[in-house]
Short mmCIF file of C-alpha atoms in Angstrom, two decimals:
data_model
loop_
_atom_site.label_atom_id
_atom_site.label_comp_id
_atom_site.label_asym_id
_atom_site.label_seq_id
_atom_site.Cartn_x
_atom_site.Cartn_y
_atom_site.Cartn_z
CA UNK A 319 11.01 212.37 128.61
CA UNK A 320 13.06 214.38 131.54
CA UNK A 321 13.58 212.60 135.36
CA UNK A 322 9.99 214.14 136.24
CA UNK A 323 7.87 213.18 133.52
CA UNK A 324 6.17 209.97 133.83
CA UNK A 325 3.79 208.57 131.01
CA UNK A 326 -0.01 206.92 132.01
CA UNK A 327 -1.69 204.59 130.38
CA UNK A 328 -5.40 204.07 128.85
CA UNK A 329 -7.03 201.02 128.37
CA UNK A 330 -7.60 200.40 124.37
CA UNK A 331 -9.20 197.86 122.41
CA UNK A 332 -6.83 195.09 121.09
CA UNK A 333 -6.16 194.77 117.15
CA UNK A 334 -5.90 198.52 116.25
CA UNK A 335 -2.26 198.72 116.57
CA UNK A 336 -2.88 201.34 119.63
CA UNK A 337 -1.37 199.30 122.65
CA UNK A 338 2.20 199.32 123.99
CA UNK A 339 2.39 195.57 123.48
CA UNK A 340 1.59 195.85 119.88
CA UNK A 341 3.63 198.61 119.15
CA UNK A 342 6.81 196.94 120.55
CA UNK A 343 6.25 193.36 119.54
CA UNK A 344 3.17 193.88 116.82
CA UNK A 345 0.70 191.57 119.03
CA UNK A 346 -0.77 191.97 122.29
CA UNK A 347 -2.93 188.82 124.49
CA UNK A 348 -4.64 191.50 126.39
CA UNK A 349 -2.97 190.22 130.01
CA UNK A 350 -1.18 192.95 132.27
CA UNK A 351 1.51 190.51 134.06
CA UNK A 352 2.69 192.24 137.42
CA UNK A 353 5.86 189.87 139.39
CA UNK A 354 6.24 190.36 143.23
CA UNK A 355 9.50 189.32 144.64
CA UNK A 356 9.13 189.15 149.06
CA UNK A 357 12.14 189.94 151.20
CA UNK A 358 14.22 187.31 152.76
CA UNK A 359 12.49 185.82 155.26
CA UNK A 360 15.52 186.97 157.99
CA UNK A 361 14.51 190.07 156.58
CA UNK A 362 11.12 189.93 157.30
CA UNK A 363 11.54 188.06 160.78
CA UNK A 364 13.98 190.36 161.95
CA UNK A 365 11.95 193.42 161.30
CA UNK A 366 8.93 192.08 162.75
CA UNK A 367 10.57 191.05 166.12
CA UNK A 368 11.72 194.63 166.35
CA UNK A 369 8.15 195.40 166.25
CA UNK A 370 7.21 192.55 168.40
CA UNK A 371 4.56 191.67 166.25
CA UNK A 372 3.67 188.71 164.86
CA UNK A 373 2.21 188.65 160.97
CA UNK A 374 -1.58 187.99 160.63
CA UNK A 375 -1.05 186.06 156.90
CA UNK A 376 -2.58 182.74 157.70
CA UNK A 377 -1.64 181.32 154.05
CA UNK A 378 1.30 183.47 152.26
CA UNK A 379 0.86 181.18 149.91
CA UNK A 380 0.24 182.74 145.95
CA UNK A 381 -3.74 182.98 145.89
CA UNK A 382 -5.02 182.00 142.01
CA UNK A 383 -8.04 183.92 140.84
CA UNK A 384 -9.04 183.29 137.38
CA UNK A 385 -12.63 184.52 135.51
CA UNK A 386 -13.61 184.88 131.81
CA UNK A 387 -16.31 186.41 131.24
CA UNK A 388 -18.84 184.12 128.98
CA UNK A 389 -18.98 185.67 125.62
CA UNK A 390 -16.54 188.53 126.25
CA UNK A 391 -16.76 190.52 122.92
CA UNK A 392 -13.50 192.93 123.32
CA UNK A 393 -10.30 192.28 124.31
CA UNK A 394 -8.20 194.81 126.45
CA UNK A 395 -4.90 196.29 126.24
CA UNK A 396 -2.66 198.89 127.56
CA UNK A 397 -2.24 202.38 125.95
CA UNK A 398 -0.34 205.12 126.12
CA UNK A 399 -1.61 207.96 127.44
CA UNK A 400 -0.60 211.42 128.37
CA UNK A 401 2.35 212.13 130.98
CA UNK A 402 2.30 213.64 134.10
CA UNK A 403 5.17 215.21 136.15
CA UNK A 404 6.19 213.17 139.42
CA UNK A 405 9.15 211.43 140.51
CA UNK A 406 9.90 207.99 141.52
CA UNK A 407 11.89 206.84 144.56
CA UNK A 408 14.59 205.29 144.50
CA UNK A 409 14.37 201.90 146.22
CA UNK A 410 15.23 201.96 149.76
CA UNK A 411 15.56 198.00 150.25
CA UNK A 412 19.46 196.36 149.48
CA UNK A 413 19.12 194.18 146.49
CA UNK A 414 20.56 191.68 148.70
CA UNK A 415 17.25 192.02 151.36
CA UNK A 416 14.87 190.64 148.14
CA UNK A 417 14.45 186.97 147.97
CA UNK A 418 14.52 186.44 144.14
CA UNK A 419 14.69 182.74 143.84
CA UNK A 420 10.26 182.82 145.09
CA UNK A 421 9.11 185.45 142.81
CA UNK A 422 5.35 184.98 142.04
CA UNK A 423 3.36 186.37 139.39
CA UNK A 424 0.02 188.13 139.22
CA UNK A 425 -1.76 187.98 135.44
CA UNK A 426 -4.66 190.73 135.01
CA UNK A 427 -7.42 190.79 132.10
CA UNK A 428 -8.87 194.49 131.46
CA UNK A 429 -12.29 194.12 131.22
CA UNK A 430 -14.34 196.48 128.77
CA UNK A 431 -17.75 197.77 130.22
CA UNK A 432 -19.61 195.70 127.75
CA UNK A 433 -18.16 192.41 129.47
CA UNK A 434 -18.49 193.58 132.39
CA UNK A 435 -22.11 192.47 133.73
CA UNK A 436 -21.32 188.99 132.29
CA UNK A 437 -18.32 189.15 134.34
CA UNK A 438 -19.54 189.85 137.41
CA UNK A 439 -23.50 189.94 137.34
CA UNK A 440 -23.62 193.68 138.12
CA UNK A 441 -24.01 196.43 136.27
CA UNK A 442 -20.65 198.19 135.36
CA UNK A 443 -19.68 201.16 137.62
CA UNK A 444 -20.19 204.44 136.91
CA UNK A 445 -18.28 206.27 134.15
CA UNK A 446 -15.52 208.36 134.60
CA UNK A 447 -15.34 211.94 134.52
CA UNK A 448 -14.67 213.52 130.98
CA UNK A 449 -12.25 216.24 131.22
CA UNK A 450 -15.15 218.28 130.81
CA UNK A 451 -16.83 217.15 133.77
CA UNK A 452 -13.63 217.35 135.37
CA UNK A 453 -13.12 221.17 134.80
CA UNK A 454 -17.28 222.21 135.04
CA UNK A 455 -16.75 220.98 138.83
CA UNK A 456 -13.50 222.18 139.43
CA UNK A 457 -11.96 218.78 140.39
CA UNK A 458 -8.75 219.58 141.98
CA UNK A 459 -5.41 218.45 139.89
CA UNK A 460 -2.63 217.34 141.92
CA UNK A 461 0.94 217.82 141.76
CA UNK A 462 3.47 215.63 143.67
CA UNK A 463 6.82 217.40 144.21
CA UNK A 464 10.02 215.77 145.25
CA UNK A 465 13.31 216.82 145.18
CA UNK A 466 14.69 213.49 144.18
CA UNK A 467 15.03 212.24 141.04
CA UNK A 468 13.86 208.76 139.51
CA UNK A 469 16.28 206.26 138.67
CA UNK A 470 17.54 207.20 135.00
CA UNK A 471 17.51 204.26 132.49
CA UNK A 472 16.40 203.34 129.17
CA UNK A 473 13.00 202.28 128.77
CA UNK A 474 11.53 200.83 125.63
CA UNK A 475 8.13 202.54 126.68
CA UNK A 476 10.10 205.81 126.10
CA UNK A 477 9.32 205.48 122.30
CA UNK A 478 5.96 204.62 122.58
CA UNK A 479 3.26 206.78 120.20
CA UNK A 480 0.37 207.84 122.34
CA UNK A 481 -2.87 206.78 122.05
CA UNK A 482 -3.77 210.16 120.39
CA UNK A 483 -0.66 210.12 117.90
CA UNK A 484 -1.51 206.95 116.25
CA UNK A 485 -5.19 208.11 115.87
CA UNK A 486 -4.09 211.23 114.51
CA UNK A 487 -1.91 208.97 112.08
CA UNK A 488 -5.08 207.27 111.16
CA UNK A 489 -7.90 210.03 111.10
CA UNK A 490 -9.55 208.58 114.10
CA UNK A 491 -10.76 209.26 117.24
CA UNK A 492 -10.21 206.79 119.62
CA UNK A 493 -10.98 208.67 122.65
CA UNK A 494 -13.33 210.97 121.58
CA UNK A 495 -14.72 211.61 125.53
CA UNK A 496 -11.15 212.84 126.19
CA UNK A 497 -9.63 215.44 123.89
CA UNK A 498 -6.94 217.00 124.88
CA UNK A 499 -6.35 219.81 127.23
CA UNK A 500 -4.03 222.25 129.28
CA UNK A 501 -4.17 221.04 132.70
CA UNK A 502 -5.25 223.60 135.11
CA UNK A 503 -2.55 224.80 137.79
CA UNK A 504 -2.11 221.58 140.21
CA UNK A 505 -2.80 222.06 144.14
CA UNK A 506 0.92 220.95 144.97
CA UNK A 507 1.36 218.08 146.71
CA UNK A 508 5.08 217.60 148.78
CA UNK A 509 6.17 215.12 151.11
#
């Protein structure tokens, strides 16, 4: 992939051999784990009295929210997708402003539509647009253009098969609502 290219993801069923985790490590528990790291607090304070605000958190405090939904009959995991053109920013923040010693950690389930409803007692929302439906009513497709370019590294999702490859691989379909398609030209979007 080039400094503009970055990939998506799909969610996939777990045990197929199709998710990131399970191509990298050959297993996958089916939790998305996302850390936060705050800035120093004289970071923080200092900013806000040039603001001469006050923050409204009454508890900043790590809030725990767990749910499993009773019966849940398919596990989640993270695919990968198709790629898209953007670039990311370069941080702005000092490493020095970022208080790593009181990083927290967020852990997310993807939730299937069947497991949905026992989830959360609703019905699940509505479905998403095929690419089909996307192109009969002429959805728009966006671009965003930037002139800088993402921070190069190596990345061991570089090397990752798409969703698509490995069912090619196998003579399946696993995404047969979304074949794939020549996007049409994006409305461009620029800072």
């Amino acid at each position: 992939m080039d400094e503009k290219t970055v990939r998506q993801f799909v969610a996939m069923p777990l045990g197929g051999g199709y998710t990131a985790a399970e191509q990298l490590t050959g297993a996958d528990d089916g939790r998305l784990r996302i850390q936060v790291t705050p800035l120093r607090g004289s970071v923080w304070n200092e900013r806000i009295a040039t603001r001469r605000e006050e923050p409204t958190l009454d508890d900043p405090d790590m809030m725990v929210l767990c749910a499993e939904a009773p019966g849940a009959t398919g596990a989640m995991g993270m695919g990968a997708g198709g790629s898209i053109t953007q670039s990311i920013a370069t941080p702005i923040e000092p490493r020095t402003n970022w208080d790593t010693g009181t990083t927290g950690e967020a852990v997310l389930r993807i939730v299937n539509s069947a497991d949905w409803k026992g989830l959360t007692g609703t019905a699940p929302h509505h479905a998403p647009p095929t690419i089909e439906e996307y192109l009969q009513y002429g959805y728009p497709w966006f671009e965003w253009y930037d002139d800088s370019l993402a921070r190069r590294g190596d990345s061991k999702l570089s090397g990752l098969k798409t969703v698509k490859e490995i069912g090619d691989s196998k003579g399946e379909s696993p995404l047969p609502d979304n074949p794939s398609f020549d996007p049409p030209v994006p409305h461009v979007v620029t800072a």
